[in-house]
Tab-separated table of C-alpha atoms and ligand atoms in Angstrom:
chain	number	residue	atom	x	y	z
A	1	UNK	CA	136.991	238.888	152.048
A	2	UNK	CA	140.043	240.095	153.923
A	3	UNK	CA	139.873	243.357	153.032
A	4	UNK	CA	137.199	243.642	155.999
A	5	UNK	CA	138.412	240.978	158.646
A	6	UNK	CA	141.349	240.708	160.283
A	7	UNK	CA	143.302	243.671	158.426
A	8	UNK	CA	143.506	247.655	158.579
A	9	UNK	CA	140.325	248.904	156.593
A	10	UNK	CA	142.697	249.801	153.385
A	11	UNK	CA	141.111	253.804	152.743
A	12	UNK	CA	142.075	254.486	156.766
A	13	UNK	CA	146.001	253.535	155.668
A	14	UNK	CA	145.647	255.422	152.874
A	15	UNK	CA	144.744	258.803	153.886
A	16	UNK	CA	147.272	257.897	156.647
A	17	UNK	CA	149.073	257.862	153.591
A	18	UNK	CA	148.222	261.210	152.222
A	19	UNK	CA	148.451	263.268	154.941
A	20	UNK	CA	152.495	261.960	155.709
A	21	UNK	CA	153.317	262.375	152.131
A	22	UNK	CA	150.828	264.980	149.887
A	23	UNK	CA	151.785	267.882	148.255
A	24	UNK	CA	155.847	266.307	148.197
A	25	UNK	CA	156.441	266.576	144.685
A	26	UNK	CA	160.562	266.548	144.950
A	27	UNK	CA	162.147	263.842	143.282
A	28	UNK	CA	163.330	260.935	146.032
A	29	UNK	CA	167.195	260.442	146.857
A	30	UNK	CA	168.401	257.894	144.486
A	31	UNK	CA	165.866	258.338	142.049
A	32	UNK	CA	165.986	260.607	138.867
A	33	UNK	CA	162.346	262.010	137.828
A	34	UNK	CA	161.772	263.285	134.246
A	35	UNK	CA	158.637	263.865	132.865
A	36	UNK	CA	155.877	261.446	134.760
A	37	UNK	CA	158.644	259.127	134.804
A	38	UNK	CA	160.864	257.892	137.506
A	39	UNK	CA	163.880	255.688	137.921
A	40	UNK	CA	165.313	254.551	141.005
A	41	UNK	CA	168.762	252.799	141.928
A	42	UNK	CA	170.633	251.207	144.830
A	43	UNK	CA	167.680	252.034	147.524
A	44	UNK	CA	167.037	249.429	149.804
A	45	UNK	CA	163.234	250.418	150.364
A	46	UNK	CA	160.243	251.933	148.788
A	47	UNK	CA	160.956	255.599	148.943
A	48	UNK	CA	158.036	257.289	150.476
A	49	UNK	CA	158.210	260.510	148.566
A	50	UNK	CA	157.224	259.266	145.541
A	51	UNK	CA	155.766	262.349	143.581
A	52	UNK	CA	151.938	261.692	143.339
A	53	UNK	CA	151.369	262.355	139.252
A	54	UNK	CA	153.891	259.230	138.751
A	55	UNK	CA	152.864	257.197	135.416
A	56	UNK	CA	155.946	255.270	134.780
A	57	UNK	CA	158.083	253.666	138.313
A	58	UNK	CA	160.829	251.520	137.126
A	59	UNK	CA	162.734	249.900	140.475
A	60	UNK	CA	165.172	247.685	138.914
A	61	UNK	CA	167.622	246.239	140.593
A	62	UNK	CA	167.379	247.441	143.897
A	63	UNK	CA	167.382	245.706	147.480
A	64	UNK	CA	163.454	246.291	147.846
A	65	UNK	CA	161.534	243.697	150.089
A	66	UNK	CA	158.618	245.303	150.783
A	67	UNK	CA	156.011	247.097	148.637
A	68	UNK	CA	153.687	249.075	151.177
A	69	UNK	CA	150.666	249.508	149.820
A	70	UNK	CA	149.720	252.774	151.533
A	71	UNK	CA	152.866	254.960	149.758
A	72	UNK	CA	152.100	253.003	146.511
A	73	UNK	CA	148.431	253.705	146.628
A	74	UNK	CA	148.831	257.087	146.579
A	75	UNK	CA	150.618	256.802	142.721
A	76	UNK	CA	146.742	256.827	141.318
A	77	UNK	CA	148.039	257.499	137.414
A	78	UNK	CA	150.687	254.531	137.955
A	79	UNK	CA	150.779	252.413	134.630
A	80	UNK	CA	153.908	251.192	134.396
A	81	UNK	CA	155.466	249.275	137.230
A	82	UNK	CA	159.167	247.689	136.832
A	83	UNK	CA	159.933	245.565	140.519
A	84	UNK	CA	161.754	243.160	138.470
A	85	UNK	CA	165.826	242.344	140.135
A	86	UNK	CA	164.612	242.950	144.020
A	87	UNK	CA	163.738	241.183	147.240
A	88	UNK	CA	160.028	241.288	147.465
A	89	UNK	CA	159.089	238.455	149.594
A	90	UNK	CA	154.964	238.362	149.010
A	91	UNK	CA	152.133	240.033	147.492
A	92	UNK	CA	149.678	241.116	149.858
A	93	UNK	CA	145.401	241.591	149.648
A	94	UNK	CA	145.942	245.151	149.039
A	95	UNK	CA	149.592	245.710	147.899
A	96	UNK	CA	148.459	246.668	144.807
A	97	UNK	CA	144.820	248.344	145.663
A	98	UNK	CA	145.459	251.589	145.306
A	99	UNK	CA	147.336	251.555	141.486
A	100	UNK	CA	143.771	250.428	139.530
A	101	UNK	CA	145.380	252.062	137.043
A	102	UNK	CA	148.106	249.728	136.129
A	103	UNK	CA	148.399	248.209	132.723
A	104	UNK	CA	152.385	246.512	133.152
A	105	UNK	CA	153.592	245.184	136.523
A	106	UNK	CA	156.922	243.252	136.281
A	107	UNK	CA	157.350	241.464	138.994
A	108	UNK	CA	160.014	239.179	138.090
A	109	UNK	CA	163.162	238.138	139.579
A	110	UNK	CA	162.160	238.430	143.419
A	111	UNK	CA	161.780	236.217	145.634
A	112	UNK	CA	157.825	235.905	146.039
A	113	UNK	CA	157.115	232.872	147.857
A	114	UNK	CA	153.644	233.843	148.364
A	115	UNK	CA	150.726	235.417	146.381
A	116	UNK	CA	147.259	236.882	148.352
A	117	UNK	CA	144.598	235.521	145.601
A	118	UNK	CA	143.409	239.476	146.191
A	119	UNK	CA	146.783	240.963	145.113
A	120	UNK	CA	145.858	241.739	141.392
A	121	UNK	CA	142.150	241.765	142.206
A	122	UNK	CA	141.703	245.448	141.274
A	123	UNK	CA	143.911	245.518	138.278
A	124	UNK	CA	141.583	245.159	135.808
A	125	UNK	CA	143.621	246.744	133.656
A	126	UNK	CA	146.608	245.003	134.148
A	127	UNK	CA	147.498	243.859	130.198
A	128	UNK	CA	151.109	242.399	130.959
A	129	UNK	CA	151.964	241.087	134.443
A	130	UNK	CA	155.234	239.353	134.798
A	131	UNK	CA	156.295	236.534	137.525
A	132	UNK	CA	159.074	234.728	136.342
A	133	UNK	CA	162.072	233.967	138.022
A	134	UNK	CA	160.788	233.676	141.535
A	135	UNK	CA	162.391	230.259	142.763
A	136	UNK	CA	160.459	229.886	145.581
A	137	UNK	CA	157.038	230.582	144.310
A	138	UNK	CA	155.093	227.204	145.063
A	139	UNK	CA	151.426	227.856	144.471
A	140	UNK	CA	149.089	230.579	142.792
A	141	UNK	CA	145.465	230.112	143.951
A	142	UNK	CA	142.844	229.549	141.118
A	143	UNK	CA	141.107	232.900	142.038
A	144	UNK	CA	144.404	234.960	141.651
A	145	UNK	CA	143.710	236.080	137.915
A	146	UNK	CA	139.904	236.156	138.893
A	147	UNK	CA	139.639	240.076	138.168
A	148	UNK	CA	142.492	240.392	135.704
A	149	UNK	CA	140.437	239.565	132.528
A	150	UNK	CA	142.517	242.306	130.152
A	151	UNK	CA	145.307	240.440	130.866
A	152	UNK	CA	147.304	239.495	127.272
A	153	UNK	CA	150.643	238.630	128.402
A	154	UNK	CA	151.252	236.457	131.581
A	155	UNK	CA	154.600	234.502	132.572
A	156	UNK	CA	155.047	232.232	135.067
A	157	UNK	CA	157.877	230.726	134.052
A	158	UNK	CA	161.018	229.804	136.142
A	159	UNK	CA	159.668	229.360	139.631
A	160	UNK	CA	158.738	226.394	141.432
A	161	UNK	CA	155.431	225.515	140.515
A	162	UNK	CA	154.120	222.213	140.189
A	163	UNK	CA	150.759	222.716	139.302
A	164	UNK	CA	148.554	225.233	138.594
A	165	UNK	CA	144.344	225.007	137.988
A	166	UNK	CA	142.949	225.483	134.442
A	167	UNK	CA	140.688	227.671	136.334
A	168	UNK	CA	143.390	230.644	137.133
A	169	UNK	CA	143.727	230.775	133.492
A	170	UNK	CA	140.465	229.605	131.446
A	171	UNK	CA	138.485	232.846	131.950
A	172	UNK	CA	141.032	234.987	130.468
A	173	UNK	CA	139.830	235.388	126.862
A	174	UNK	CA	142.431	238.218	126.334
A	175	UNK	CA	145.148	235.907	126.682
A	176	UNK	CA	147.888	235.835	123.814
A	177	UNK	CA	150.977	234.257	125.594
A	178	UNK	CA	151.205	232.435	128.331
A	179	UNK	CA	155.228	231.368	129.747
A	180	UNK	CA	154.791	228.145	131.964
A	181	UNK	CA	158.893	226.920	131.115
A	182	UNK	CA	160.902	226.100	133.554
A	183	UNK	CA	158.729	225.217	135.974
A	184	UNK	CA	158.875	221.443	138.111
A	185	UNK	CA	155.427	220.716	136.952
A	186	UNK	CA	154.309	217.460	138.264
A	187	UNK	CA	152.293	215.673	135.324
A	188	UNK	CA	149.828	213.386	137.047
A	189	UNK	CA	146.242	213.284	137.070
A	190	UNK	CA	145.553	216.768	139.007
A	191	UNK	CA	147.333	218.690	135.845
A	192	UNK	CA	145.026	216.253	133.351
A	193	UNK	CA	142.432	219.772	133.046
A	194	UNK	CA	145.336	222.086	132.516
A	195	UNK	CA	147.257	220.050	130.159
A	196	UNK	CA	143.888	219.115	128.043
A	197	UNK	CA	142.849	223.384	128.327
A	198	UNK	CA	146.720	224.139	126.910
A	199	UNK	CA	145.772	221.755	123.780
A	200	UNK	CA	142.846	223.046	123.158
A	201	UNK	CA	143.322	227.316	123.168
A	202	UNK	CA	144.923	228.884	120.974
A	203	UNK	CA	146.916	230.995	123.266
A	204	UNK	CA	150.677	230.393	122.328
A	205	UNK	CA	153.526	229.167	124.762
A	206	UNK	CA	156.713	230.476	123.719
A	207	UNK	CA	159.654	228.060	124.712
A	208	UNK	CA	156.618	225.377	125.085
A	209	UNK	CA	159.455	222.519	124.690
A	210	UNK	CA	161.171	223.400	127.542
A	211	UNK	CA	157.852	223.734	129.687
A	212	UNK	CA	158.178	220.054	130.446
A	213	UNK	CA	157.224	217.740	133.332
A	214	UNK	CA	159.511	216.675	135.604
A	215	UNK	CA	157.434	213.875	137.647
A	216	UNK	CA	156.060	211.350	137.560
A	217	UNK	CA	158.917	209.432	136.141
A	218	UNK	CA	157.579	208.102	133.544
A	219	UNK	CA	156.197	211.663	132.386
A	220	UNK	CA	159.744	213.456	132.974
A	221	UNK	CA	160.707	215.259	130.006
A	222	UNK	CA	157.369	215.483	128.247
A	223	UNK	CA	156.139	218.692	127.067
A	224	UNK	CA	153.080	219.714	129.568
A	225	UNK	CA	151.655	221.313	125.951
A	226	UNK	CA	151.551	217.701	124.739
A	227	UNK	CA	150.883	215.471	128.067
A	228	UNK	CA	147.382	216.508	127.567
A	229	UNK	CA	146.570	213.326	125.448
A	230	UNK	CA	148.978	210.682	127.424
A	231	UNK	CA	147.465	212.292	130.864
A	232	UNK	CA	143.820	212.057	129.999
A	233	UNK	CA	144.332	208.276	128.413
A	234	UNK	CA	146.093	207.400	131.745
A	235	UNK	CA	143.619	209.380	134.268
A	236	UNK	CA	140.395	208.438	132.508
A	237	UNK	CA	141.002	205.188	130.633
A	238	UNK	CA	143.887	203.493	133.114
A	239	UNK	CA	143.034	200.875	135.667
A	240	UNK	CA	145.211	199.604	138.893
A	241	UNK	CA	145.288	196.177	140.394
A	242	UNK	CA	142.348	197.026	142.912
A	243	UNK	CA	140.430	198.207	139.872
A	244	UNK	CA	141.012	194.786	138.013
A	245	UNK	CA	140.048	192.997	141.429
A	246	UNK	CA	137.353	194.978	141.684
A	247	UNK	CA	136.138	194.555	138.285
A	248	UNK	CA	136.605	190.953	138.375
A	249	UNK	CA	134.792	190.244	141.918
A	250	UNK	CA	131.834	191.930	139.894
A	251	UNK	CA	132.143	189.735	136.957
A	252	UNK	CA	132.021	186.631	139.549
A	253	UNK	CA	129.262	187.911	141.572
A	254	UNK	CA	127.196	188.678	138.353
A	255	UNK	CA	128.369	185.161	136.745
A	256	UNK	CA	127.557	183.213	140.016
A	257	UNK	CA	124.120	185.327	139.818
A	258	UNK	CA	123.748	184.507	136.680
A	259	UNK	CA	124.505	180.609	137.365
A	260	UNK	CA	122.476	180.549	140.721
A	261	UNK	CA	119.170	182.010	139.268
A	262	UNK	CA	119.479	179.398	136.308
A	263	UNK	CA	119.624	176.747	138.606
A	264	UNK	CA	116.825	177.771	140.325
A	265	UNK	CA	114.611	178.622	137.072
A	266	UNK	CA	115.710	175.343	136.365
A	267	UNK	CA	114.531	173.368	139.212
A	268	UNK	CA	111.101	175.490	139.409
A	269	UNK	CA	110.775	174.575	136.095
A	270	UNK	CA	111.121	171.026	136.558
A	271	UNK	CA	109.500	171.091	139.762
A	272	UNK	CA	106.487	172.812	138.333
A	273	UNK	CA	106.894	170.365	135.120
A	274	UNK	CA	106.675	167.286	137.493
A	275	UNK	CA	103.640	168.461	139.618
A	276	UNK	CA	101.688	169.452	136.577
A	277	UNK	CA	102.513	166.429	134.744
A	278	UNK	CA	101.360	164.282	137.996
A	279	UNK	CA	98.039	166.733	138.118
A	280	UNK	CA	97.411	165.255	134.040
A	281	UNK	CA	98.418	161.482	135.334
A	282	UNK	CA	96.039	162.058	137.848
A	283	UNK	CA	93.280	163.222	135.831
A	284	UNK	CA	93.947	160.741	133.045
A	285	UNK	CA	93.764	157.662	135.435
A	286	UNK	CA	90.238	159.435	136.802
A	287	UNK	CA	89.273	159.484	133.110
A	288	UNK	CA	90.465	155.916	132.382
A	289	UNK	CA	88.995	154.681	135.698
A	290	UNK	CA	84.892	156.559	134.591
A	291	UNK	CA	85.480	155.421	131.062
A	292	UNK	CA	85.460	151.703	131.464
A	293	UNK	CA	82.140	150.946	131.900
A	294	UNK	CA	80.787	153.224	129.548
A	295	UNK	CA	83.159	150.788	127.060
A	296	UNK	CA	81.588	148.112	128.239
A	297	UNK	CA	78.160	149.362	127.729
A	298	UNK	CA	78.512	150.589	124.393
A	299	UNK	CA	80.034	147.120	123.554
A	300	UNK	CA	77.520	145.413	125.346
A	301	UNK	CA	74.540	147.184	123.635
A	302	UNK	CA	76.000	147.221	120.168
A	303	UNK	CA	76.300	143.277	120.725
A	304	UNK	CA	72.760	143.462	121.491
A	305	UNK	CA	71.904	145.467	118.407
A	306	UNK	CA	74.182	142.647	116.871
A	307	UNK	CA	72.280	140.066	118.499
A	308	UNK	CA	68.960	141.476	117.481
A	309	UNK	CA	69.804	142.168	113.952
A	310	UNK	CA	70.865	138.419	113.360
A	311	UNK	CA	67.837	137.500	114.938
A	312	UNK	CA	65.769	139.710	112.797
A	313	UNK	CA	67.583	138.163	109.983
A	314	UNK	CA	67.323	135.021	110.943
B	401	LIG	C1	171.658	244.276	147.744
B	401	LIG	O1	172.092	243.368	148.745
B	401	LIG	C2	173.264	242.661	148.417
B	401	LIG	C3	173.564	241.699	149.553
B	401	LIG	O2	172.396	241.064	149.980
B	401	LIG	C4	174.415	243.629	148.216
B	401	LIG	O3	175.566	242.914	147.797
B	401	LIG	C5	174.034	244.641	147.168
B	401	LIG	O4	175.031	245.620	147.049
B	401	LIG	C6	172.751	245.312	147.519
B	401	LIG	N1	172.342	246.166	146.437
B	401	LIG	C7	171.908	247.387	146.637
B	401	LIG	C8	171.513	248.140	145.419
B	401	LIG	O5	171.806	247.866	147.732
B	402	LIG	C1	163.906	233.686	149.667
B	402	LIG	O1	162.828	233.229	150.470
B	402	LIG	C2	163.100	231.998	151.118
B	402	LIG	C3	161.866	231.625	151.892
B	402	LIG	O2	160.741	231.762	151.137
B	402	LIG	C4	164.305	232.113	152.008
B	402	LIG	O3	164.587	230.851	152.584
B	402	LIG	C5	165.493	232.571	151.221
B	402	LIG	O4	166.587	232.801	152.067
B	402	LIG	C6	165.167	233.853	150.472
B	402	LIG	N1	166.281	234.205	149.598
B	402	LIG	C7	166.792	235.395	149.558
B	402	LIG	C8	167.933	235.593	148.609
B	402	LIG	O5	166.395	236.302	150.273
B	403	LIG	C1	136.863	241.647	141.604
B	403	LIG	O1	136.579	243.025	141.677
B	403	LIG	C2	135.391	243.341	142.356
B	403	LIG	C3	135.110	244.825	142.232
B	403	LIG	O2	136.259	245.561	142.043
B	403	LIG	C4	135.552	242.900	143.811
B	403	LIG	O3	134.370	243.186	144.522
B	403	LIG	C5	135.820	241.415	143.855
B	403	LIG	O4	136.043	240.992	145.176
B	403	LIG	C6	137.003	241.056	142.992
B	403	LIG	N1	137.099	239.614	142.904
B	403	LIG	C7	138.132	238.913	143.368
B	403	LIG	C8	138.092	237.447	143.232
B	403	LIG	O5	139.067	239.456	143.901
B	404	LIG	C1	159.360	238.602	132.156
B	404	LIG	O1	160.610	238.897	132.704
B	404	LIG	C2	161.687	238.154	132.175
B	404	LIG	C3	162.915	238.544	132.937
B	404	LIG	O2	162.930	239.878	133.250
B	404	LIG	C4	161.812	238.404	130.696
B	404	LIG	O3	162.838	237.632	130.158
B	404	LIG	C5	160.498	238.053	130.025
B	404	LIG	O4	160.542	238.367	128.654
B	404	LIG	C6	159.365	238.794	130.664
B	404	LIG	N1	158.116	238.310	130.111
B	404	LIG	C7	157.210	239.093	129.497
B	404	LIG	C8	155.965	238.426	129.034
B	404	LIG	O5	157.403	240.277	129.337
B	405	LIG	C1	165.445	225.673	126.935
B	405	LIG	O1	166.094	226.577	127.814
B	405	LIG	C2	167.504	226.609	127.721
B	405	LIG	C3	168.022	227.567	128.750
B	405	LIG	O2	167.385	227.396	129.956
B	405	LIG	C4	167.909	227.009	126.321
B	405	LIG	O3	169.309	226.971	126.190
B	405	LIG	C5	167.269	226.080	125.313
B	405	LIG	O4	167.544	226.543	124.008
B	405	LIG	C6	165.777	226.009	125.501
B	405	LIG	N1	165.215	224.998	124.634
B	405	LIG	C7	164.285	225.271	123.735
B	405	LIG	C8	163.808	224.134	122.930
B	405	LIG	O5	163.816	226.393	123.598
């Protein structure tokens, strides 16, 4: 995205680049070169004479605070990439765009306090990439790994995160071992997907017991490779107070429901009981009332049949 917008289109730095520094293949001051290899001490930048054919750049332990991404693009064979013991500061969109190559980047022991989710995005080589030990490293975006699917080895242990997404880390099916110790992760319901995804891979966590939480207090201690079970029964199952009131206002209003709509089938029924039992008294009395003389007759003419026979007999 902001490779376009807002920045220096990256290929005009780098032939910027070129022209400043091609065809110096001298070793830098403070460096020693042997073979494709070279080894730098007590510089307090990125030397920009880097020869060009570099494979293997190991910059321990110097005062380095700044990686710029023009002179490091120009290393196109870079593999190997020791940073670890400086002062780098952040990890910029294209910091790394230029060494596609790279298969090892230890970044470790700086102080990165923040990480462009396009930093690694065209490592896809990248196999090991180290970020320990960078105390003021708070956050790494969910689409910082995006690209890096050859990664094997990734450790992110010792800075200060509290919480990272199960989506930085779920796509990477290369993934052997993963270092999340020493890190202030704060176990409550946001971490529920990562701790449940660390249960259920098989990737392995060495020093796993000291990868623990530190808050909530009543998760402080646990091991984040076993809060997955705790975490999920108290972010899906667990209910507050307002839950409980909530729950229970239902229950009433579907009780007094309940009771309202047996009152009134009970009333309709006896209301519908009364007027249809009135309709039958009604009827009934009509009967009674047209049968009565009908009675009358058939008693009066079977007296006169009576009254005839017992005169015929007589
Ligand atoms: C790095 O800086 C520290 C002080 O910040 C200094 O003591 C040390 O000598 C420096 N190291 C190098 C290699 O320049
Ligand atoms: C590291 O970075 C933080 C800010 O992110 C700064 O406050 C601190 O002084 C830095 N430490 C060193 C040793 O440069
Ligand atoms: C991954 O790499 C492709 C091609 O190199 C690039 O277009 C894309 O932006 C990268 N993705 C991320 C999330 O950086
Ligand atoms: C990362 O760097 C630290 C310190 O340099 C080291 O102890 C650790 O083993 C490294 N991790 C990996 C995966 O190489
Ligand atoms: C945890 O880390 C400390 C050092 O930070 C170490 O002494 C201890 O042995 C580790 N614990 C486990 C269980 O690995």
């Amino acid at each position: 995205m902001s490779f376009a917008t807002g920045h220096w289109p990256w290929w005009l730095l780098f032939s910027c680049g070129m022209i400043s520094v091609a065809g110096n293949e001298v070793c830098p001051k403070k460096c020693t070169c042997r073979l494709l290899e070279v080894i730098c001490s007590g510089l307090m930048e990125y030397p920009l004479d880097m020869p060009m054919t570099t494979r293997q750049l190991v910059l321990k332990g110097n005062n380095i605070t700044f990686l710029p991404a023009v002179n490091l693009g120009l290393l196109n064979d870079l593999v190997y990439l020791d940073c670890t013991f400086n002062q780098i500061t952040e990890i910029m969109d294209f910091t790394f765009i230029g060494v596609y190559k790279l298969i090892y980047l230890d970044l470790s022991f700086n102080n990165i306090s923040h990480i462009s989710p396009y930093g690694f995005s065209m490592l896809h080589n990248l196999v090991i990439l180290n970020i320990s030990n960078n105390p003021h490293l708070t956050e790494i975006d969910k689409y910082t790994f995006a690209n890096n699917t050859a990664l094997r080895h990734l450790d992110l242990s010792n800075t200060a995160l509290e919480f990272l997404d199960a989506q930085t880390i779920h796509h990477l099916f290369n993934l052997k071992t993963l270092h999340l110790e020493g890190n202030p992760w704060h176990c409550d319901c946001l971490l529920v997907d990562l701790a449940v995804y660390l249960i259920v891979t098989n990737i392995d966590y060495p020093d796993d017991l000291n990868t623990t939480c530190k808050d909530p207090a009543e998760m402080a201690g646990w091991p984040l490779t076993m809060a997955g079970n705790p975490l999920r029964y108290r972010c899906l199952t667990h209910l507050d107070r307002q839950d409980y009131a909530f729950l229970f206002l239902i229950g009433f209003c579907i009780f007094f429901g309940g009771t309202v709509a047996a009152w009134l089938t009970g009333v309709c029924a006896v209301l519908c009981e009364n007027i249809h039992r009135k309709a039958e008294d009604e009827e009934l009395d009509e009967e009674k009332k047209d049968d009565r003389p009908k009675r009358t007759q058939i008693f009066k003419s079977s007296h006169k049949n009576f009254d005839a026979m017992n005169h015929h007999f007589v």
